[in-house]
Coordinates of N, CA and C in Angstrom, one line a residue:
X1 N 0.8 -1.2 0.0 CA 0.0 0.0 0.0 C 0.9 1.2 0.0
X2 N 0.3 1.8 -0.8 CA 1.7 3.4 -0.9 C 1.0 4.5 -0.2
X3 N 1.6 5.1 0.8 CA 1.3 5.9 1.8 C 1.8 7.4 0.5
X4 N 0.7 8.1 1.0 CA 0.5 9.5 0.1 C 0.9 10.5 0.9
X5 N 1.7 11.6 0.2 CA 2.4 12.8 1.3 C 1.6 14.0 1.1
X6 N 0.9 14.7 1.5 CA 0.2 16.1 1.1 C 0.6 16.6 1.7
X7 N 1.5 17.3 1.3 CA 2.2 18.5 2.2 C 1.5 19.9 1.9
X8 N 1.0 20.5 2.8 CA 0.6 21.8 2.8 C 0.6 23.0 3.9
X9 N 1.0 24.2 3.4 CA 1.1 25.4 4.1 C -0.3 25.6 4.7
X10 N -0.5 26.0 6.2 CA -2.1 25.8 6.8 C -1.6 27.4 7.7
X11 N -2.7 28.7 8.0 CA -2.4 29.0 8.8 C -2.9 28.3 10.3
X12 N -3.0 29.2 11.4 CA -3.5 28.6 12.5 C -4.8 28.6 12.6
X13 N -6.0 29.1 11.9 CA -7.2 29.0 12.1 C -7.5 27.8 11.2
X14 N -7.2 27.3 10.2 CA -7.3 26.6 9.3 C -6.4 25.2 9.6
X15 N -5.4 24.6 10.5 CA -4.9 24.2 11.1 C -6.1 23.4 12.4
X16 N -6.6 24.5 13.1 CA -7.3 24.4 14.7 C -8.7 24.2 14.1
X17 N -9.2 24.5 12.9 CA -10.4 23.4 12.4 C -10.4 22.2 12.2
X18 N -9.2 21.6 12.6 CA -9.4 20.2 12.4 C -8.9 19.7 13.7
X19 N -9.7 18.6 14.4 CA -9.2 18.2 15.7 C -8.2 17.1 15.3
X20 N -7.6 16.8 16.6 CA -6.6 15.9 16.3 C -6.6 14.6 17.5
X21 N -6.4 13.6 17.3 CA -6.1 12.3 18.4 C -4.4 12.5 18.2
X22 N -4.0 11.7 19.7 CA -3.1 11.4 19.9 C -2.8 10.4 20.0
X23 N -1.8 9.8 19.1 CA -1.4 8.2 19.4 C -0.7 7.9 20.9
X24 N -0.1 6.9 21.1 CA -0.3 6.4 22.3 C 0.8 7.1 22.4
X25 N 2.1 7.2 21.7 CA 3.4 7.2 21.7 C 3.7 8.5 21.8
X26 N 2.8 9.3 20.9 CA 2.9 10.7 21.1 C 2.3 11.4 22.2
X27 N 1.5 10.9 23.2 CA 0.7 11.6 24.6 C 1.6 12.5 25.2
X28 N 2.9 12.0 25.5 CA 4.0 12.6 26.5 C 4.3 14.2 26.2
X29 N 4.2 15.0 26.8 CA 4.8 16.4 26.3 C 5.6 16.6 26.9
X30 N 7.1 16.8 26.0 CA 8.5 16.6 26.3 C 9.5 17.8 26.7
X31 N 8.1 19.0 26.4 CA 9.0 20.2 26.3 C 8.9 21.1 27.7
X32 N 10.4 21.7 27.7 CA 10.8 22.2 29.1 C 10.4 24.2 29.2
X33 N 10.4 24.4 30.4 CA 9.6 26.0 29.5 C 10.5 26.7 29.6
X34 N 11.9 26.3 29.5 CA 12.8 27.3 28.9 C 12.8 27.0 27.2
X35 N 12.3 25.5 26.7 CA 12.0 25.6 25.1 C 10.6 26.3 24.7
X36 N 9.3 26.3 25.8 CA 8.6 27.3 25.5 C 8.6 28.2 25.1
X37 N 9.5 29.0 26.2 CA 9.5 30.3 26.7 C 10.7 30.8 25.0
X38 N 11.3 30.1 24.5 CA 12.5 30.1 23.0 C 11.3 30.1 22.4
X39 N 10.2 29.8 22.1 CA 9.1 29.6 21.1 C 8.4 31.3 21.0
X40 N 8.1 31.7 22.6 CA 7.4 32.7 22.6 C 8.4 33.6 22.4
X41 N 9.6 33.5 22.6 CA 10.8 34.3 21.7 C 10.9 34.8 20.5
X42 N 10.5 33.7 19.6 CA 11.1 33.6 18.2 C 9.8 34.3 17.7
X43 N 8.7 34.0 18.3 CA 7.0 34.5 17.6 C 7.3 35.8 17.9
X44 N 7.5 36.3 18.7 CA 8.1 38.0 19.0 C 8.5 38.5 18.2
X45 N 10.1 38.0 18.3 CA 11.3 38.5 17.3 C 10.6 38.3 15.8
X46 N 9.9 37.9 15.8 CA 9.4 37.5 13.7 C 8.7 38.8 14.0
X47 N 8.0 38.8 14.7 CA 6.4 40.4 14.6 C 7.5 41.2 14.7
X48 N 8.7 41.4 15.6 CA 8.8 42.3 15.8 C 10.2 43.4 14.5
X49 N 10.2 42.1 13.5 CA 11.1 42.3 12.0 C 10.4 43.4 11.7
X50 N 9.0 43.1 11.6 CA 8.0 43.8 10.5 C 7.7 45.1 11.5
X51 N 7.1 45.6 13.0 CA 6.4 45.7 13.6 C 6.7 47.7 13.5
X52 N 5.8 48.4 13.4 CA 5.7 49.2 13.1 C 4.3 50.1 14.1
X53 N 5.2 51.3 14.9 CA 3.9 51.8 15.9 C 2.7 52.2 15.1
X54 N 2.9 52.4 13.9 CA 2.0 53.7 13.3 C 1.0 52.3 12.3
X55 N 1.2 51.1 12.5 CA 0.7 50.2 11.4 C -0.6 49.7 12.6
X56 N -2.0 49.6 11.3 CA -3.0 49.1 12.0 C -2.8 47.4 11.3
X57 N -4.2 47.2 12.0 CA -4.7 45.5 11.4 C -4.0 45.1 10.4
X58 N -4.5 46.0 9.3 CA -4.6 45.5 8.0 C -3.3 45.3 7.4
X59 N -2.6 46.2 8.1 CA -0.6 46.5 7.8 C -0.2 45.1 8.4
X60 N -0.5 44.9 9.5 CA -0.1 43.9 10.5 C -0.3 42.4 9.4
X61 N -1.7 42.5 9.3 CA -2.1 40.9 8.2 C -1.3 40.8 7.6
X62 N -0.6 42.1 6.7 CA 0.6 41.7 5.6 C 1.9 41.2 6.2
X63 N 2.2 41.2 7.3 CA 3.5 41.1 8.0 C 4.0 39.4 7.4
X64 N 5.0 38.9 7.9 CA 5.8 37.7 7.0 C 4.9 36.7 8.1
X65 N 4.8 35.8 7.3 CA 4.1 34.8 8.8 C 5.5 34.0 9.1
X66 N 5.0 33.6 10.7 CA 5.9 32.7 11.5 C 5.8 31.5 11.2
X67 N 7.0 30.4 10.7 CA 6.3 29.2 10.3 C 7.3 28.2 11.7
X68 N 5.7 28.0 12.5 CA 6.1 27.4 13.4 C 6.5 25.7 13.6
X69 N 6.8 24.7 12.2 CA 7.2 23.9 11.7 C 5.9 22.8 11.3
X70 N 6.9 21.7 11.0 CA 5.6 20.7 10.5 C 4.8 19.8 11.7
X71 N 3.7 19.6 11.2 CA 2.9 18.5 11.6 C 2.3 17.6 11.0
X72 N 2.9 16.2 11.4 CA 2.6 14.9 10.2 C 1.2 14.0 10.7
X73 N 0.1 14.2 10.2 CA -1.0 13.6 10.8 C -0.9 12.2 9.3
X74 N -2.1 11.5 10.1 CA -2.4 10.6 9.2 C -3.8 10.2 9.2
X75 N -4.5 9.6 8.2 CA -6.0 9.8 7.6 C -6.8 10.0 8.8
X76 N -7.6 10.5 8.8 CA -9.2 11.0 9.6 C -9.6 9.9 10.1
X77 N -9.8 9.6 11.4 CA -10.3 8.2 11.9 C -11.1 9.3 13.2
X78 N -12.3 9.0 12.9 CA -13.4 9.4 13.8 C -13.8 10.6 13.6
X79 N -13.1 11.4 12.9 CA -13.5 12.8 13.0 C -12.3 13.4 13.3
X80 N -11.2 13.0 14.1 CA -9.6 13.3 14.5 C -8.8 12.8 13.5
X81 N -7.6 13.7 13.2 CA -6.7 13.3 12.9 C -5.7 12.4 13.5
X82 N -5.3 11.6 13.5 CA -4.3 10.8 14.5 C -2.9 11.7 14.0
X83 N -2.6 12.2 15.2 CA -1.2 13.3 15.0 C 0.2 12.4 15.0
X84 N 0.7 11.8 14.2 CA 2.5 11.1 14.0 C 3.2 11.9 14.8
X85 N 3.6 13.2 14.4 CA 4.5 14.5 14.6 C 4.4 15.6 14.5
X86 N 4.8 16.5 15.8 CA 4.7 17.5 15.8 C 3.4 17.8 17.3
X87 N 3.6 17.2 18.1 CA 2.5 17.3 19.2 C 3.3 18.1 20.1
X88 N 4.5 18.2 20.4 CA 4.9 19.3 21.3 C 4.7 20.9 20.6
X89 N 5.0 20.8 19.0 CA 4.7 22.6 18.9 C 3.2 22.9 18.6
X90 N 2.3 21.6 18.5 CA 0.7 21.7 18.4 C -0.2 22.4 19.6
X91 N 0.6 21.3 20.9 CA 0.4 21.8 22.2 C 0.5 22.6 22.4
X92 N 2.0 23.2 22.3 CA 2.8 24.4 22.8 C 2.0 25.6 22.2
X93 N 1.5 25.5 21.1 CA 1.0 26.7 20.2 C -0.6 26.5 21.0
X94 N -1.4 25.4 21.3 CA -2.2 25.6 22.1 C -2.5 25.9 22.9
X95 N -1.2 26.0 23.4 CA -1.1 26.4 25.0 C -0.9 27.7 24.8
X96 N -0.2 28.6 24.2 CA -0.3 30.0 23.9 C -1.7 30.8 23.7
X97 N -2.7 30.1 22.5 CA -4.1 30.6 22.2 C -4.7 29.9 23.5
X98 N -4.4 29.7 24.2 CA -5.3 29.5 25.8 C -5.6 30.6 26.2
X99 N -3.9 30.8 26.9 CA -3.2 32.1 27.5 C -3.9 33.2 26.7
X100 N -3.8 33.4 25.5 CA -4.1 34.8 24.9 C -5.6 34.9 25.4
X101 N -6.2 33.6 25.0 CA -8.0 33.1 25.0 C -8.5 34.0 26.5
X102 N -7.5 33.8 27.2 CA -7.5 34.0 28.4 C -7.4 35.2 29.1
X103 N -6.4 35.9 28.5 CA -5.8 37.1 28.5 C -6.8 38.2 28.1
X104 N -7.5 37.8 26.9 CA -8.4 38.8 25.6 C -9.9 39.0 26.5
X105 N -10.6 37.8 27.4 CA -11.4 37.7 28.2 C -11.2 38.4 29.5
X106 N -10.1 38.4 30.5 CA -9.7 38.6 32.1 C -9.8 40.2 31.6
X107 N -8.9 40.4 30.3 CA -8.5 41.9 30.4 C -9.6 43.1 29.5
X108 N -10.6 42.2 29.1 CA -11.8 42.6 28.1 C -11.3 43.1 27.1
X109 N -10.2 43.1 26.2 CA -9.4 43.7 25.1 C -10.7 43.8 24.1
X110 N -10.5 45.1 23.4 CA -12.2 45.4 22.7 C -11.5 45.1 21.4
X111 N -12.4 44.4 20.7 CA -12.5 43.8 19.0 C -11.3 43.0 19.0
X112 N -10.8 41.8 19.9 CA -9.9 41.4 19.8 C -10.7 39.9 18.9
X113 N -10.2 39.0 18.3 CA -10.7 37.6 18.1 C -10.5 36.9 19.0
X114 N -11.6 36.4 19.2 CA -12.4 35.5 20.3 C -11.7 34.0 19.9
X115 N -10.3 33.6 20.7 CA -9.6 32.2 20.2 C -10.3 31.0 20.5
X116 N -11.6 31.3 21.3 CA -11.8 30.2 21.9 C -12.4 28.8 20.3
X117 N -12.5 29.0 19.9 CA -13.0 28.4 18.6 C -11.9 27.7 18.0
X118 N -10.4 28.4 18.0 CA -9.5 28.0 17.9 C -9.6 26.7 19.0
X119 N -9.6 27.0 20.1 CA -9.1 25.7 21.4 C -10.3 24.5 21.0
X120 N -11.7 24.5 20.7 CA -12.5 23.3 20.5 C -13.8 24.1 20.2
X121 N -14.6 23.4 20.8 CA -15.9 23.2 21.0 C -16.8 22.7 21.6
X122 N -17.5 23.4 22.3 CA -18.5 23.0 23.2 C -19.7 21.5 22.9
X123 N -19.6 20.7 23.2 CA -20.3 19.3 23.3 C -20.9 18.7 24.2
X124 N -22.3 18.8 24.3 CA -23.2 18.8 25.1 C -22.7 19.2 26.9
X125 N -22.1 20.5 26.2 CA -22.4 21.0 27.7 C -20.4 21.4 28.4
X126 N -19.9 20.1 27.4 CA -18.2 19.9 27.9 C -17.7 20.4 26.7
X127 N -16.4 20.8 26.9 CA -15.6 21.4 26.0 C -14.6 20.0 25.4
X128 N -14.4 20.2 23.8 CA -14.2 19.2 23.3 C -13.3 19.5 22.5
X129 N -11.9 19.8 23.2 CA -10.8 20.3 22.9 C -10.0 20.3 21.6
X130 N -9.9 20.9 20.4 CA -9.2 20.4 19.2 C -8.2 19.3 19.1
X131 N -7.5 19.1 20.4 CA -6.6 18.1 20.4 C -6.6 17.5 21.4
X132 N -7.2 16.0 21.3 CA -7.5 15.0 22.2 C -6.5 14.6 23.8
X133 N -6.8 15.6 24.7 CA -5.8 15.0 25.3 C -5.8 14.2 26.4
X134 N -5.3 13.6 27.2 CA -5.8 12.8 28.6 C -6.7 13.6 29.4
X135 N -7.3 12.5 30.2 CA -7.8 13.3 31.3 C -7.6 14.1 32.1
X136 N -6.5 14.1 32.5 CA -5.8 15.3 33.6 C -5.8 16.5 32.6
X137 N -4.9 16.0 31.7 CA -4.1 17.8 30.5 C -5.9 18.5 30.2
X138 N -7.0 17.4 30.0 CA -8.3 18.1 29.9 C -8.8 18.8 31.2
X139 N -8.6 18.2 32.2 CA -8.7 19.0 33.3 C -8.1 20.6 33.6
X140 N -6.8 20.2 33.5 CA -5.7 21.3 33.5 C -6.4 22.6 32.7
X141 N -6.7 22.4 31.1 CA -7.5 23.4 30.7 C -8.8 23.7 31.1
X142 N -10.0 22.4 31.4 CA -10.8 23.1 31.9 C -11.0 23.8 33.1
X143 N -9.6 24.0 34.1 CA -9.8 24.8 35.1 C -8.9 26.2 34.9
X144 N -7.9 26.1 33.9 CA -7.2 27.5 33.4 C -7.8 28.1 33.0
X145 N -8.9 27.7 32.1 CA -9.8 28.6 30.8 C -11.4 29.1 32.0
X146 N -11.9 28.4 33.0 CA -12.5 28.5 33.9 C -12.8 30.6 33.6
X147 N -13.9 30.8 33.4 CA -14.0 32.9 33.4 C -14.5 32.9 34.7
X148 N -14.8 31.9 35.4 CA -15.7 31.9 37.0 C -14.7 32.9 37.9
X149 N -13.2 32.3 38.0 CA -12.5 32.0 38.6 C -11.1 33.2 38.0
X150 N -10.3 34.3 39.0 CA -9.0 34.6 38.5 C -8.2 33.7 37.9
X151 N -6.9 34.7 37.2 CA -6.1 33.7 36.6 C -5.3 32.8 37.4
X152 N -5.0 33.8 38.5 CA -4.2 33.1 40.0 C -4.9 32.0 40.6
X153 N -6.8 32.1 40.7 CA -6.9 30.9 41.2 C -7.2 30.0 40.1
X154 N -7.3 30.1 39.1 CA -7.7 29.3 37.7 C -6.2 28.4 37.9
X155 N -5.3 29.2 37.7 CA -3.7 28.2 37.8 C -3.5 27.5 39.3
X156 N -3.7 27.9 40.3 CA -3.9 27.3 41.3 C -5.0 25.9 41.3
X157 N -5.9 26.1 40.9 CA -6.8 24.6 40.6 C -6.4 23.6 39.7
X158 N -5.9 24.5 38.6 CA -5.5 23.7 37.7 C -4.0 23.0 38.1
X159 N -3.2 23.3 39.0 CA -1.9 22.4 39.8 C -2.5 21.4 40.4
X160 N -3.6 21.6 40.8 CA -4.3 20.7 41.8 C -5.2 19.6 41.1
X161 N -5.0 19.4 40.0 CA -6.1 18.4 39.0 C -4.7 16.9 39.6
X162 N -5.6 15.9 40.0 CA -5.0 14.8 40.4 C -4.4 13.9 39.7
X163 N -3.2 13.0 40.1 CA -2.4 12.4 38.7 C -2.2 12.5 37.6
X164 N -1.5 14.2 37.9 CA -0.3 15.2 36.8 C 1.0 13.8 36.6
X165 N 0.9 13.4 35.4 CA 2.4 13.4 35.2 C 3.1 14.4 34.9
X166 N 4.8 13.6 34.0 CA 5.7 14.5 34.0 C 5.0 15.3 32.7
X167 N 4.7 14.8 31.9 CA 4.2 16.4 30.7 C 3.0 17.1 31.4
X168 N 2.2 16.8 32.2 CA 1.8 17.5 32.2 C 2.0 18.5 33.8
X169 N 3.2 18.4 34.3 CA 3.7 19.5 35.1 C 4.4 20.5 34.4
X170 N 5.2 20.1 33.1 CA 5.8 20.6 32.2 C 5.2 21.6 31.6
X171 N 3.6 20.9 31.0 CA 2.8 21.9 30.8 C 2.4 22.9 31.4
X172 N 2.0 22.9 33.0 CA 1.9 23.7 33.5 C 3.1 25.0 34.1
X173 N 4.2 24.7 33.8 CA 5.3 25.4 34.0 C 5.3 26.5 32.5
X174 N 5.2 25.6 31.5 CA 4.7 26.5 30.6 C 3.9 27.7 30.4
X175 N 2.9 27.3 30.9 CA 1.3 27.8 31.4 C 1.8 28.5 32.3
X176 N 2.7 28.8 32.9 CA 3.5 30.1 34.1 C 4.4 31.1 33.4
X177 N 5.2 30.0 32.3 CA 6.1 31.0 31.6 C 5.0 32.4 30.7
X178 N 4.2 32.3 30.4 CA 3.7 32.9 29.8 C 3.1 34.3 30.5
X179 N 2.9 34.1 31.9 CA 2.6 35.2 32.5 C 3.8 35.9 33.3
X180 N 5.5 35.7 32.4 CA 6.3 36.1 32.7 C 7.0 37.1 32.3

């Protein structure tokens, strides 16, 4: 059977329309938030090539896009993509539109885009995350993203979600780097 390569340029809204599973192998998130915190670096330093005080929206849309690297999924089984490669910059970049998700709501930023549509979708009542993740890492966000709740105690509940492993402490260290 000959496996088919479609490689294609996606931005992130177009990318975050399609949900994804995690294979068994790929669950672990490996990354440390000093490699984070290099990601939210480099997204910077790219805006900030182009970045111009006097430039609105429209100037801004033209700017160079970031290409935050590849992701190797494979055919559609259930409605998910089963993700090969690329689950730590999928996450990592999910974990950013949280934070912003987050950020754009706590701080009421006026005509900002509403990311949450990026992160999933609501499913009888539960949030049904773009990218499939364990129980806990689903917890973790449904108590970060929580608008009930500050961001201080939203991150405080969310340390407190029971049998964190190691990615998902990682994750949450991440989930710190960003309010740094």
């Amino acid at each position: 059977l000959m496996a088919y390569v479609n490689p294609s340029t996606q931005s992130l809204k177009t990318c975050f329309q399609s949900h994804y599973s995690l294979p068994y192998f790929q669950r672990e998130y490996k990354w440390e938030s000093k490699h984070f915190a290099e990601l939210l670096n480099d997204i910077q330093a790219a805006f900030l090539l182009n970045y111009d005080a006097t430039h609105g929206r429209k100037e801004v849309a033209n700017y160079a896009p970031y290409f935050l690297g590849s992701i190797i999924t494979s055919a559609e089984q259930g409605g998910k993509k089963p993700l090969i490669d690329g689950q730590q910059r999928l996450t990592s970049t999910f974990l950013v539109l949280a934070y912003l998700e987050r950020y754009r709501r706590d701080q009421q930023v006026p005509n900002a885009l509403d990311l949450s549509t990026y992160l999933g979708s609501v499913s009888f009542g539960a949030m049904d995350y773009s990218i499939e993740f364990s129980a806990s890492r689903k917890a973790i966000f449904d108590r970060y993203l929580d608008s009930t709740k500050s961001v201080a105690q939203a991150m405080d509940e969310a340390e407190d979600v029971p049998d964190l492993d190691d990615g998902d402490r990682r994750l949450l260290e991440a989930l710190r780097t960003t309010d740094t």
